[in-house]
Amino acid sequence: VTGAAGQIGYALVPMIARGVMLGADQPVILHLLDIPPAAEALNGVKMELVDAAFPLLKGVVATTDVVEACTGVNIAVMVGGFPRKEGMERKDVMSKNVSIYKSQASALEKHAAANCKVLVVANPANTNALILKEFAPSIPEKNITCLTRLDHNRALGQVSERLNVQVSDVKNVIIWGNHSSTQYPDVNHATVKTPSGEKAVRELVADDAWLTGEFITTVQQRGAAIIKARKLSSALSAASSACDHIRDWVLGTPEGTWVSMGVYSDGSYNVPSGLIYSFPVTCQNGEWKNVQGLSIDEFSRKKLDATADELSEEKALAYSCLS
């Protein structure tokens, strides 16, 4: 876990140690990385992990050395990144993150386990994942993903609140595209379990204006709303959805259910290949697969294209920071 002394890291590491990410019978050794100014706080996190006496936790490596952190890891959760500060241009943030992800990619490339799975959480998550892929060519592209499960879970939460049903009864929402305010939360294929069988979300909500308006903007802007309320960005929900992302990827998705993951585009749904883009996927035996053949209406098509355009722009910006 990179950025392990930060807010998300602090929420995430006990979840992993408790078995939330990999199951209640999977022992883990945690490698925690942060930057030298956070070394003392990182050591405090390590002390707390020891004090919590987690039965599954078989070791903790807390370090500011990227090589030590990456050595032998099977799963890398990249939470550390350079946050956008007031008055900063997008290009400034991008160039800071390009240099961070370049050095971490090289360390993973040389020192991680052969089949290491990577999840990028730090924003701009899709493009950070793309940079990582660029500089870790021996890690299979299917093993480099970014987190849009948080947005997926936010969409499930909004539908469950609107319909006053259990969130566990709602499934198959989709987040398309970028983990940014251009993402497209899509309920056209989502269903709810009711006493009389599964029903379409669109039919149950019966309010297209809400579904194509407020619902979409609420999910898109939820991170900003949490910052406004908490004066800090979302941490526990990000940590929890990172666990969901890895758990489903490693242990598989339930039959008939898909989840949203930012993955390397193969051109499915006319999304340009060579972008890390959020698609609906199913997972089995540690591999994800795009859900194919879903119908895309005209409204959705425009949304899919708009978020792809933004990702293409981000990619160009990131690559310009490399030169």
PDB file of C-alpha atoms in Angstrom:
ATOM      1  CA  VAL A   1       0.000   0.000   0.000  1.00  0.00           C
ATOM      2  CA  THR A   2       1.549   3.315  -1.068  1.00  0.00           C
ATOM      3  CA  GLY A   3       0.575   6.510   0.736  1.00  0.00           C
ATOM      4  CA  ALA A   4      -0.047   4.242   3.725  1.00  0.00           C
ATOM      5  CA  ALA A   5       0.195   6.985   6.377  1.00  0.00           C
ATOM      6  CA  GLY A   6      -2.520   9.072   4.703  1.00  0.00           C
ATOM      7  CA  GLN A   7      -6.261   9.130   5.344  1.00  0.00           C
ATOM      8  CA  ILE A   8      -7.187   6.372   2.872  1.00  0.00           C
ATOM      9  CA  GLY A   9      -4.190   4.253   3.872  1.00  0.00           C
ATOM     10  CA  TYR A  10      -5.124   4.528   7.544  1.00  0.00           C
ATOM     11  CA  ALA A  11      -8.646   3.302   6.789  1.00  0.00           C
ATOM     12  CA  LEU A  12      -7.456   0.629   4.337  1.00  0.00           C
ATOM     13  CA  VAL A  13      -4.692  -1.266   6.132  1.00  0.00           C
ATOM     14  CA  PRO A  14      -6.846  -2.544   9.029  1.00  0.00           C
ATOM     15  CA  MET A  15      -9.465  -3.721   6.520  1.00  0.00           C
ATOM     16  CA  ILE A  16      -6.812  -5.751   4.678  1.00  0.00           C
ATOM     17  CA  ALA A  17      -5.395  -7.091   7.958  1.00  0.00           C
ATOM     18  CA  ARG A  18      -8.888  -8.144   9.034  1.00  0.00           C
ATOM     19  CA  GLY A  19      -9.484 -10.150   5.851  1.00  0.00           C
ATOM     20  CA  VAL A  20     -11.971  -7.771   4.190  1.00  0.00           C
ATOM     21  CA  MET A  21      -9.943  -7.678   0.961  1.00  0.00           C
ATOM     22  CA  LEU A  22      -8.764 -11.267   0.493  1.00  0.00           C
ATOM     23  CA  GLY A  23     -11.033 -13.336   2.700  1.00  0.00           C
ATOM     24  CA  ALA A  24     -11.126 -14.417   6.330  1.00  0.00           C
ATOM     25  CA  ASP A  25      -8.708 -17.302   5.792  1.00  0.00           C
ATOM     26  CA  GLN A  26      -5.932 -15.537   3.830  1.00  0.00           C
ATOM     27  CA  PRO A  27      -2.846 -14.534   5.864  1.00  0.00           C
ATOM     28  CA  VAL A  28      -1.158 -11.325   4.669  1.00  0.00           C
ATOM     29  CA  ILE A  29       2.129  -9.466   4.992  1.00  0.00           C
ATOM     30  CA  LEU A  30       1.608  -5.727   4.606  1.00  0.00           C
ATOM     31  CA  HIS A  31       4.206  -3.557   2.867  1.00  0.00           C
ATOM     32  CA  LEU A  32       3.514   0.088   3.672  1.00  0.00           C
ATOM     33  CA  LEU A  33       5.211   2.889   1.724  1.00  0.00           C
ATOM     34  CA  ASP A  34       5.141   6.634   2.251  1.00  0.00           C
ATOM     35  CA  ILE A  35       7.368   9.636   1.629  1.00  0.00           C
ATOM     36  CA  PRO A  36      10.170  10.525   4.075  1.00  0.00           C
ATOM     37  CA  PRO A  37       8.274  13.471   5.694  1.00  0.00           C
ATOM     38  CA  ALA A  38       5.557  10.941   6.674  1.00  0.00           C
ATOM     39  CA  ALA A  39       7.989   8.338   8.069  1.00  0.00           C
ATOM     40  CA  GLU A  40       7.089   9.004  11.697  1.00  0.00           C
ATOM     41  CA  ALA A  41       3.345   8.833  11.053  1.00  0.00           C
ATOM     42  CA  LEU A  42       3.907   5.641   9.053  1.00  0.00           C
ATOM     43  CA  ASN A  43       5.699   4.103  12.010  1.00  0.00           C
ATOM     44  CA  GLY A  44       2.691   5.050  14.145  1.00  0.00           C
ATOM     45  CA  VAL A  45       0.428   3.135  11.750  1.00  0.00           C
ATOM     46  CA  LYS A  46       2.743   0.135  12.037  1.00  0.00           C
ATOM     47  CA  MET A  47       2.568   0.317  15.856  1.00  0.00           C
ATOM     48  CA  GLU A  48      -1.225   0.355  15.715  1.00  0.00           C
ATOM     49  CA  LEU A  49      -1.289  -2.662  13.384  1.00  0.00           C
ATOM     50  CA  VAL A  50       0.883  -4.551  15.888  1.00  0.00           C
ATOM     51  CA  ASP A  51      -1.345  -3.385  18.766  1.00  0.00           C
ATOM     52  CA  ALA A  52      -4.515  -4.568  17.020  1.00  0.00           C
ATOM     53  CA  ALA A  53      -3.198  -8.173  17.072  1.00  0.00           C
ATOM     54  CA  PHE A  54      -4.871  -9.157  13.782  1.00  0.00           C
ATOM     55  CA  PRO A  55      -4.717 -12.971  13.515  1.00  0.00           C
ATOM     56  CA  LEU A  56      -4.221 -12.860   9.718  1.00  0.00           C
ATOM     57  CA  LEU A  57      -1.416 -10.295   9.804  1.00  0.00           C
ATOM     58  CA  LYS A  58       1.874 -12.177   9.479  1.00  0.00           C
ATOM     59  CA  GLY A  59       4.200  -9.212   9.095  1.00  0.00           C
ATOM     60  CA  VAL A  60       4.448  -5.467   8.481  1.00  0.00           C
ATOM     61  CA  VAL A  61       7.144  -3.701   6.470  1.00  0.00           C
ATOM     62  CA  ALA A  62       6.862   0.085   6.911  1.00  0.00           C
ATOM     63  CA  THR A  63       9.338   1.953   4.725  1.00  0.00           C
ATOM     64  CA  THR A  64      10.119   5.074   2.725  1.00  0.00           C
ATOM     65  CA  ASP A  65      12.196   3.013   0.269  1.00  0.00           C
ATOM     66  CA  VAL A  66      10.222   2.196  -2.871  1.00  0.00           C
ATOM     67  CA  VAL A  67      12.340  -0.878  -3.706  1.00  0.00           C
ATOM     68  CA  GLU A  68      11.892  -2.393  -0.233  1.00  0.00           C
ATOM     69  CA  ALA A  69       8.150  -1.696  -0.433  1.00  0.00           C
ATOM     70  CA  CYS A  70       7.708  -3.323  -3.860  1.00  0.00           C
ATOM     71  CA  THR A  71       9.857  -6.405  -3.306  1.00  0.00           C
ATOM     72  CA  GLY A  72       7.891  -9.620  -3.733  1.00  0.00           C
ATOM     73  CA  VAL A  73       4.417  -8.045  -3.518  1.00  0.00           C
ATOM     74  CA  ASN A  74       1.463  -9.890  -5.105  1.00  0.00           C
ATOM     75  CA  ILE A  75      -0.960  -6.966  -4.868  1.00  0.00           C
ATOM     76  CA  ALA A  76      -0.074  -3.277  -5.068  1.00  0.00           C
ATOM     77  CA  VAL A  77      -2.652  -0.673  -4.007  1.00  0.00           C
ATOM     78  CA  MET A  78      -1.343   2.686  -5.163  1.00  0.00           C
ATOM     79  CA  VAL A  79      -2.972   5.238  -2.865  1.00  0.00           C
ATOM     80  CA  GLY A  80      -0.085   7.712  -2.809  1.00  0.00           C
ATOM     81  CA  GLY A  81      -0.100  10.554  -5.277  1.00  0.00           C
ATOM     82  CA  PHE A  82       0.297  14.303  -5.502  1.00  0.00           C
ATOM     83  CA  PRO A  83      -3.006  16.044  -4.658  1.00  0.00           C
ATOM     84  CA  ARG A  84      -4.133  19.087  -6.592  1.00  0.00           C
ATOM     85  CA  LYS A  85      -3.680  22.186  -4.475  1.00  0.00           C
ATOM     86  CA  GLU A  86      -5.418  25.496  -4.777  1.00  0.00           C
ATOM     87  CA  GLY A  87      -4.202  27.529  -7.729  1.00  0.00           C
ATOM     88  CA  MET A  88      -2.492  24.560  -9.398  1.00  0.00           C
ATOM     89  CA  GLU A  89      -2.957  23.911 -13.084  1.00  0.00           C
ATOM     90  CA  ARG A  90      -3.931  20.406 -14.188  1.00  0.00           C
ATOM     91  CA  LYS A  91      -0.632  20.103 -15.999  1.00  0.00           C
ATOM     92  CA  ASP A  92       1.311  20.770 -12.758  1.00  0.00           C
ATOM     93  CA  VAL A  93      -0.544  17.987 -10.942  1.00  0.00           C
ATOM     94  CA  MET A  94      -0.085  15.697 -13.905  1.00  0.00           C
ATOM     95  CA  SER A  95       3.673  16.254 -14.117  1.00  0.00           C
ATOM     96  CA  LYS A  96       4.102  15.609 -10.359  1.00  0.00           C
ATOM     97  CA  ASN A  97       2.126  12.364 -10.636  1.00  0.00           C
ATOM     98  CA  VAL A  98       3.928  11.290 -13.793  1.00  0.00           C
ATOM     99  CA  SER A  99       7.261  11.398 -11.937  1.00  0.00           C
ATOM    100  CA  ILE A 100       5.826   9.545  -8.880  1.00  0.00           C
ATOM    101  CA  TYR A 101       4.225   6.811 -10.996  1.00  0.00           C
ATOM    102  CA  LYS A 102       7.270   6.480 -13.202  1.00  0.00           C
ATOM    103  CA  SER A 103       9.535   5.640 -10.240  1.00  0.00           C
ATOM    104  CA  GLN A 104       6.984   3.343  -8.578  1.00  0.00           C
ATOM    105  CA  ALA A 105       6.347   1.545 -11.873  1.00  0.00           C
ATOM    106  CA  SER A 106      10.067   0.874 -12.298  1.00  0.00           C
ATOM    107  CA  ALA A 107      10.286  -0.568  -8.774  1.00  0.00           C
ATOM    108  CA  LEU A 108       7.260  -2.825  -9.338  1.00  0.00           C
ATOM    109  CA  GLU A 109       8.639  -3.855 -12.712  1.00  0.00           C
ATOM    110  CA  LYS A 110      11.937  -5.013 -11.181  1.00  0.00           C
ATOM    111  CA  HIS A 111      10.933  -6.263  -7.740  1.00  0.00           C
ATOM    112  CA  ALA A 112       7.236  -7.261  -7.510  1.00  0.00           C
ATOM    113  CA  ALA A 113       6.016 -10.858  -7.817  1.00  0.00           C
ATOM    114  CA  ALA A 114       5.622 -12.038 -11.418  1.00  0.00           C
ATOM    115  CA  ASN A 115       1.827 -11.922 -11.454  1.00  0.00           C
ATOM    116  CA  CYS A 116       1.406  -8.787  -9.320  1.00  0.00           C
ATOM    117  CA  LYS A 117      -2.042  -7.167  -9.540  1.00  0.00           C
ATOM    118  CA  VAL A 118      -2.037  -3.370  -9.407  1.00  0.00           C
ATOM    119  CA  LEU A 119      -4.870  -1.059  -8.353  1.00  0.00           C
ATOM    120  CA  VAL A 120      -4.329   2.696  -8.755  1.00  0.00           C
ATOM    121  CA  VAL A 121      -6.427   4.824  -6.389  1.00  0.00           C
ATOM    122  CA  ALA A 122      -4.634   8.200  -6.493  1.00  0.00           C
ATOM    123  CA  ASN A 123      -6.038  10.762  -8.903  1.00  0.00           C
ATOM    124  CA  PRO A 124      -5.976  11.202 -11.835  1.00  0.00           C
ATOM    125  CA  ALA A 125      -6.398   7.442 -11.341  1.00  0.00           C
ATOM    126  CA  ASN A 126      -6.966   6.322 -14.947  1.00  0.00           C
ATOM    127  CA  THR A 127      -4.021   8.268 -16.295  1.00  0.00           C
ATOM    128  CA  ASN A 128      -1.731   7.399 -13.356  1.00  0.00           C
ATOM    129  CA  ALA A 129      -2.490   3.740 -14.164  1.00  0.00           C
ATOM    130  CA  LEU A 130      -1.626   4.350 -17.817  1.00  0.00           C
ATOM    131  CA  ILE A 131       1.740   5.894 -16.872  1.00  0.00           C
ATOM    132  CA  LEU A 132       2.409   2.950 -14.574  1.00  0.00           C
ATOM    133  CA  LYS A 133       1.643   0.544 -17.417  1.00  0.00           C
ATOM    134  CA  GLU A 134       4.035   2.460 -19.674  1.00  0.00           C
ATOM    135  CA  PHE A 135       6.960   2.121 -17.255  1.00  0.00           C
ATOM    136  CA  ALA A 136       6.266  -1.431 -16.096  1.00  0.00           C
ATOM    137  CA  PRO A 137       6.106  -3.192 -19.473  1.00  0.00           C
ATOM    138  CA  SER A 138       6.617  -6.666 -18.033  1.00  0.00           C
ATOM    139  CA  ILE A 139       3.502  -6.430 -15.838  1.00  0.00           C
ATOM    140  CA  PRO A 140       0.653  -7.737 -18.045  1.00  0.00           C
ATOM    141  CA  GLU A 141      -1.674  -4.880 -19.075  1.00  0.00           C
ATOM    142  CA  LYS A 142      -4.637  -6.876 -17.719  1.00  0.00           C
ATOM    143  CA  ASN A 143      -3.003  -6.636 -14.267  1.00  0.00           C
ATOM    144  CA  ILE A 144      -3.047  -2.829 -14.151  1.00  0.00           C
ATOM    145  CA  THR A 145      -6.367  -1.318 -13.109  1.00  0.00           C
ATOM    146  CA  CYS A 146      -7.742   1.816 -11.491  1.00  0.00           C
ATOM    147  CA  LEU A 147     -10.483   2.384  -8.945  1.00  0.00           C
ATOM    148  CA  THR A 148     -13.952   3.256 -10.211  1.00  0.00           C
ATOM    149  CA  ARG A 149     -15.598   0.879  -7.748  1.00  0.00           C
ATOM    150  CA  LEU A 150     -16.075   3.841  -5.407  1.00  0.00           C
ATOM    151  CA  ASP A 151     -18.247   5.522  -8.049  1.00  0.00           C
ATOM    152  CA  HIS A 152     -20.002   2.199  -8.721  1.00  0.00           C
ATOM    153  CA  ASN A 153     -20.794   1.838  -5.014  1.00  0.00           C
ATOM    154  CA  ARG A 154     -21.948   5.466  -4.855  1.00  0.00           C
ATOM    155  CA  ALA A 155     -24.366   4.744  -7.709  1.00  0.00           C
ATOM    156  CA  LEU A 156     -25.699   1.650  -5.918  1.00  0.00           C
ATOM    157  CA  GLY A 157     -26.126   3.760  -2.774  1.00  0.00           C
ATOM    158  CA  GLN A 158     -28.077   6.499  -4.581  1.00  0.00           C
ATOM    159  CA  VAL A 159     -30.464   3.966  -6.155  1.00  0.00           C
ATOM    160  CA  SER A 160     -30.987   2.149  -2.851  1.00  0.00           C
ATOM    161  CA  GLU A 161     -31.777   5.418  -1.045  1.00  0.00           C
ATOM    162  CA  ARG A 162     -34.118   6.598  -3.795  1.00  0.00           C
ATOM    163  CA  LEU A 163     -36.081   3.306  -3.832  1.00  0.00           C
ATOM    164  CA  ASN A 164     -35.744   2.686  -0.103  1.00  0.00           C
ATOM    165  CA  VAL A 165     -34.346  -0.822  -0.663  1.00  0.00           C
ATOM    166  CA  GLN A 166     -31.283  -2.616   0.703  1.00  0.00           C
ATOM    167  CA  VAL A 167     -28.151  -1.718  -1.259  1.00  0.00           C
ATOM    168  CA  SER A 168     -27.349  -5.439  -1.494  1.00  0.00           C
ATOM    169  CA  ASP A 169     -30.545  -5.889  -3.551  1.00  0.00           C
ATOM    170  CA  VAL A 170     -29.350  -3.466  -6.269  1.00  0.00           C
ATOM    171  CA  LYS A 171     -26.922  -4.701  -8.918  1.00  0.00           C
ATOM    172  CA  ASN A 172     -25.368  -4.077 -12.316  1.00  0.00           C
ATOM    173  CA  VAL A 173     -25.076  -0.312 -12.375  1.00  0.00           C
ATOM    174  CA  ILE A 174     -22.129   0.694 -14.581  1.00  0.00           C
ATOM    175  CA  ILE A 175     -19.540   3.425 -14.339  1.00  0.00           C
ATOM    176  CA  TRP A 176     -18.171   4.200 -17.791  1.00  0.00           C
ATOM    177  CA  GLY A 177     -14.971   6.118 -18.417  1.00  0.00           C
ATOM    178  CA  ASN A 178     -12.870   8.362 -16.228  1.00  0.00           C
ATOM    179  CA  HIS A 179     -12.807   8.596 -12.432  1.00  0.00           C
ATOM    180  CA  SER A 180     -13.622  12.289 -12.784  1.00  0.00           C
ATOM    181  CA  SER A 181     -16.697  14.447 -13.177  1.00  0.00           C
ATOM    182  CA  THR A 182     -17.128  13.238 -16.794  1.00  0.00           C
ATOM    183  CA  GLN A 183     -17.724   9.619 -15.713  1.00  0.00           C
ATOM    184  CA  TYR A 184     -21.072   8.204 -16.759  1.00  0.00           C
ATOM    185  CA  PRO A 185     -23.070   6.338 -14.090  1.00  0.00           C
ATOM    186  CA  ASP A 186     -25.466   4.167 -16.129  1.00  0.00           C
ATOM    187  CA  VAL A 187     -28.513   2.356 -14.696  1.00  0.00           C
ATOM    188  CA  ASN A 188     -29.965   1.141 -18.013  1.00  0.00           C
ATOM    189  CA  HIS A 189     -29.047  -2.477 -17.245  1.00  0.00           C
ATOM    190  CA  ALA A 190     -29.328  -2.324 -13.446  1.00  0.00           C
ATOM    191  CA  THR A 191     -31.865  -4.347 -11.499  1.00  0.00           C
ATOM    192  CA  VAL A 192     -33.328  -4.597  -8.012  1.00  0.00           C
ATOM    193  CA  LYS A 193     -34.290  -7.800  -6.249  1.00  0.00           C
ATOM    194  CA  THR A 194     -37.942  -7.503  -5.195  1.00  0.00           C
ATOM    195  CA  PRO A 195     -40.327 -10.042  -3.601  1.00  0.00           C
ATOM    196  CA  SER A 196     -41.727 -10.663  -7.099  1.00  0.00           C
ATOM    197  CA  GLY A 197     -38.351 -11.142  -8.813  1.00  0.00           C
ATOM    198  CA  GLU A 198     -35.765  -8.844 -10.371  1.00  0.00           C
ATOM    199  CA  LYS A 199     -37.047  -5.539 -11.716  1.00  0.00           C
ATOM    200  CA  ALA A 200     -35.298  -2.901 -13.818  1.00  0.00           C
ATOM    201  CA  VAL A 201     -34.112   0.130 -11.854  1.00  0.00           C
ATOM    202  CA  ARG A 202     -35.416   2.465 -14.558  1.00  0.00           C
ATOM    203  CA  GLU A 203     -38.900   0.965 -14.285  1.00  0.00           C
ATOM    204  CA  LEU A 204     -38.948   1.103 -10.467  1.00  0.00           C
ATOM    205  CA  VAL A 205     -37.617   4.660 -10.222  1.00  0.00           C
ATOM    206  CA  ALA A 206     -40.058   5.726 -12.957  1.00  0.00           C
ATOM    207  CA  ASP A 207     -38.466   9.163 -13.176  1.00  0.00           C
ATOM    208  CA  ASP A 208     -36.238   9.541 -16.225  1.00  0.00           C
ATOM    209  CA  ALA A 209     -35.534  13.190 -15.452  1.00  0.00           C
ATOM    210  CA  TRP A 210     -33.960  12.178 -12.116  1.00  0.00           C
ATOM    211  CA  LEU A 211     -32.017   9.287 -13.660  1.00  0.00           C
ATOM    212  CA  THR A 212     -30.556  11.392 -16.488  1.00  0.00           C
ATOM    213  CA  GLY A 213     -30.056  14.471 -14.310  1.00  0.00           C
ATOM    214  CA  GLU A 214     -29.656  14.630 -10.553  1.00  0.00           C
ATOM    215  CA  PHE A 215     -28.650  10.971 -10.144  1.00  0.00           C
ATOM    216  CA  ILE A 216     -25.743  11.347 -12.585  1.00  0.00           C
ATOM    217  CA  THR A 217     -24.490  14.655 -11.179  1.00  0.00           C
ATOM    218  CA  THR A 218     -24.787  13.420  -7.564  1.00  0.00           C
ATOM    219  CA  VAL A 219     -22.552  10.437  -8.321  1.00  0.00           C
ATOM    220  CA  GLN A 220     -20.145  12.552 -10.407  1.00  0.00           C
ATOM    221  CA  GLN A 221     -19.840  15.258  -7.723  1.00  0.00           C
ATOM    222  CA  ARG A 222     -20.014  13.062  -4.616  1.00  0.00           C
ATOM    223  CA  GLY A 223     -16.301  13.399  -3.843  1.00  0.00           C
ATOM    224  CA  ALA A 224     -16.566  17.200  -3.856  1.00  0.00           C
ATOM    225  CA  ALA A 225     -19.672  17.046  -1.636  1.00  0.00           C
ATOM    226  CA  ILE A 226     -17.769  14.938   0.916  1.00  0.00           C
ATOM    227  CA  ILE A 227     -14.823  17.360   0.919  1.00  0.00           C
ATOM    228  CA  LYS A 228     -17.274  20.183   1.555  1.00  0.00           C
ATOM    229  CA  ALA A 229     -18.891  18.319   4.465  1.00  0.00           C
ATOM    230  CA  ARG A 230     -15.816  16.712   6.025  1.00  0.00           C
ATOM    231  CA  LYS A 231     -13.141  19.248   5.024  1.00  0.00           C
ATOM    232  CA  LEU A 232     -11.181  16.143   3.934  1.00  0.00           C
ATOM    233  CA  SER A 233     -11.593  13.879   0.940  1.00  0.00           C
ATOM    234  CA  SER A 234     -13.428  10.565   1.137  1.00  0.00           C
ATOM    235  CA  ALA A 235     -11.270   7.986   2.876  1.00  0.00           C
ATOM    236  CA  LEU A 236     -13.290   5.176   4.432  1.00  0.00           C
ATOM    237  CA  SER A 237     -15.485   4.738   1.337  1.00  0.00           C
ATOM    238  CA  ALA A 238     -12.400   4.786  -0.923  1.00  0.00           C
ATOM    239  CA  ALA A 239     -10.679   2.193   1.292  1.00  0.00           C
ATOM    240  CA  SER A 240     -13.767  -0.006   1.408  1.00  0.00           C
ATOM    241  CA  SER A 241     -14.259   0.083  -2.360  1.00  0.00           C
ATOM    242  CA  ALA A 242     -10.553  -0.677  -2.941  1.00  0.00           C
ATOM    243  CA  CYS A 243     -11.142  -3.837  -0.875  1.00  0.00           C
ATOM    244  CA  ASP A 244     -14.248  -4.621  -2.955  1.00  0.00           C
ATOM    245  CA  HIS A 245     -12.307  -4.138  -6.207  1.00  0.00           C
ATOM    246  CA  ILE A 246      -9.472  -6.491  -5.240  1.00  0.00           C
ATOM    247  CA  ARG A 247     -11.734  -9.027  -3.529  1.00  0.00           C
ATOM    248  CA  ASP A 248     -13.950  -9.441  -6.598  1.00  0.00           C
ATOM    249  CA  TRP A 249     -10.927  -9.502  -8.917  1.00  0.00           C
ATOM    250  CA  VAL A 250      -9.153 -12.209  -6.899  1.00  0.00           C
ATOM    251  CA  LEU A 251     -12.111 -14.227  -5.581  1.00  0.00           C
ATOM    252  CA  GLY A 252     -14.609 -13.648  -8.422  1.00  0.00           C
ATOM    253  CA  THR A 253     -17.884 -11.804  -8.939  1.00  0.00           C
ATOM    254  CA  PRO A 254     -21.187 -13.497  -8.039  1.00  0.00           C
ATOM    255  CA  GLU A 255     -22.973 -15.236 -10.923  1.00  0.00           C
ATOM    256  CA  GLY A 256     -25.080 -12.744 -12.907  1.00  0.00           C
ATOM    257  CA  THR A 257     -23.416  -9.699 -11.340  1.00  0.00           C
ATOM    258  CA  TRP A 258     -20.887  -7.342 -12.829  1.00  0.00           C
ATOM    259  CA  VAL A 259     -18.818  -4.554 -11.288  1.00  0.00           C
ATOM    260  CA  SER A 260     -17.037  -1.480 -12.655  1.00  0.00           C
ATOM    261  CA  MET A 261     -13.249  -1.478 -13.019  1.00  0.00           C
ATOM    262  CA  GLY A 262     -10.909   0.915 -14.785  1.00  0.00           C
ATOM    263  CA  VAL A 263      -9.090  -1.402 -17.204  1.00  0.00           C
ATOM    264  CA  TYR A 264      -7.016  -1.207 -20.377  1.00  0.00           C
ATOM    265  CA  SER A 265      -9.410  -0.711 -23.292  1.00  0.00           C
ATOM    266  CA  ASP A 266      -9.359  -3.284 -26.091  1.00  0.00           C
ATOM    267  CA  GLY A 267     -11.732  -1.191 -28.225  1.00  0.00           C
ATOM    268  CA  SER A 268     -14.952  -2.672 -26.752  1.00  0.00           C
ATOM    269  CA  TYR A 269     -18.009  -0.382 -27.008  1.00  0.00           C
ATOM    270  CA  ASN A 270     -16.045   1.767 -29.507  1.00  0.00           C
ATOM    271  CA  VAL A 271     -13.857   3.124 -26.719  1.00  0.00           C
ATOM    272  CA  PRO A 272     -10.410   3.955 -28.164  1.00  0.00           C
ATOM    273  CA  SER A 273      -7.907   1.250 -27.256  1.00  0.00           C
ATOM    274  CA  GLY A 274      -4.875   2.377 -25.306  1.00  0.00           C
ATOM    275  CA  LEU A 275      -6.854   4.187 -22.598  1.00  0.00           C
ATOM    276  CA  ILE A 276      -7.533   2.977 -19.059  1.00  0.00           C
ATOM    277  CA  TYR A 277     -11.328   3.271 -19.050  1.00  0.00           C
ATOM    278  CA  SER A 278     -14.007   2.034 -16.679  1.00  0.00           C
ATOM    279  CA  PHE A 279     -16.113  -0.827 -18.043  1.00  0.00           C
ATOM    280  CA  PRO A 280     -18.550  -3.354 -16.605  1.00  0.00           C
ATOM    281  CA  VAL A 281     -16.574  -6.532 -15.904  1.00  0.00           C
ATOM    282  CA  THR A 282     -17.037  -9.992 -14.451  1.00  0.00           C
ATOM    283  CA  CYS A 283     -14.171 -11.760 -12.678  1.00  0.00           C
ATOM    284  CA  GLN A 284     -13.285 -15.417 -12.393  1.00  0.00           C
ATOM    285  CA  ASN A 285     -10.082 -17.227 -11.372  1.00  0.00           C
ATOM    286  CA  GLY A 286      -8.273 -13.937 -10.792  1.00  0.00           C
ATOM    287  CA  GLU A 287      -9.044 -12.569 -14.282  1.00  0.00           C
ATOM    288  CA  TRP A 288     -11.489  -9.840 -15.305  1.00  0.00           C
ATOM    289  CA  LYS A 289     -13.469  -9.863 -18.531  1.00  0.00           C
ATOM    290  CA  ASN A 290     -15.480  -7.059 -20.148  1.00  0.00           C
ATOM    291  CA  VAL A 291     -19.233  -7.650 -20.215  1.00  0.00           C
ATOM    292  CA  GLN A 292     -20.005  -7.642 -23.939  1.00  0.00           C
ATOM    293  CA  GLY A 293     -23.124  -6.952 -25.977  1.00  0.00           C
ATOM    294  CA  LEU A 294     -24.945  -4.430 -23.770  1.00  0.00           C
ATOM    295  CA  SER A 295     -27.143  -2.061 -25.741  1.00  0.00           C
ATOM    296  CA  ILE A 296     -26.012   1.569 -25.673  1.00  0.00           C
ATOM    297  CA  ASP A 297     -28.654   4.206 -26.422  1.00  0.00           C
ATOM    298  CA  GLU A 298     -27.911   7.572 -27.988  1.00  0.00           C
ATOM    299  CA  PHE A 299     -27.816   9.447 -24.654  1.00  0.00           C
ATOM    300  CA  SER A 300     -25.327   6.906 -23.289  1.00  0.00           C
ATOM    301  CA  ARG A 301     -23.216   6.939 -26.460  1.00  0.00           C
ATOM    302  CA  LYS A 302     -22.609  10.681 -26.099  1.00  0.00           C
ATOM    303  CA  LYS A 303     -21.630  10.220 -22.439  1.00  0.00           C
ATOM    304  CA  LEU A 304     -19.257   7.328 -23.237  1.00  0.00           C
ATOM    305  CA  ASP A 305     -17.590   9.412 -25.951  1.00  0.00           C
ATOM    306  CA  ALA A 306     -17.288  12.563 -23.819  1.00  0.00           C
ATOM    307  CA  THR A 307     -15.439  10.774 -21.002  1.00  0.00           C
ATOM    308  CA  ALA A 308     -13.222   8.974 -23.571  1.00  0.00           C
ATOM    309  CA  ASP A 309     -12.345  12.375 -25.085  1.00  0.00           C
ATOM    310  CA  GLU A 310     -11.312  13.660 -21.661  1.00  0.00           C
ATOM    311  CA  LEU A 311      -9.138  10.566 -21.106  1.00  0.00           C
ATOM    312  CA  SER A 312      -7.466  11.045 -24.497  1.00  0.00           C
ATOM    313  CA  GLU A 313      -6.694  14.669 -23.538  1.00  0.00           C
ATOM    314  CA  GLU A 314      -5.306  13.563 -20.146  1.00  0.00           C
ATOM    315  CA  LYS A 315      -3.176  10.948 -21.869  1.00  0.00           C
ATOM    316  CA  ALA A 316      -1.730  13.563 -24.248  1.00  0.00           C
ATOM    317  CA  LEU A 317      -1.059  15.899 -21.303  1.00  0.00           C
ATOM    318  CA  ALA A 318       0.666  13.111 -19.325  1.00  0.00           C
ATOM    319  CA  TYR A 319       2.832  12.138 -22.272  1.00  0.00           C
ATOM    320  CA  SER A 320       3.821  15.747 -22.821  1.00  0.00           C
ATOM    321  CA  CYS A 321       5.107  15.758 -19.205  1.00  0.00           C
ATOM    322  CA  LEU A 322       7.367  12.810 -20.055  1.00  0.00           C
ATOM    323  CA  SER A 323       9.380  14.640 -22.678  1.00  0.00           C
TER     324      SER A 323
END
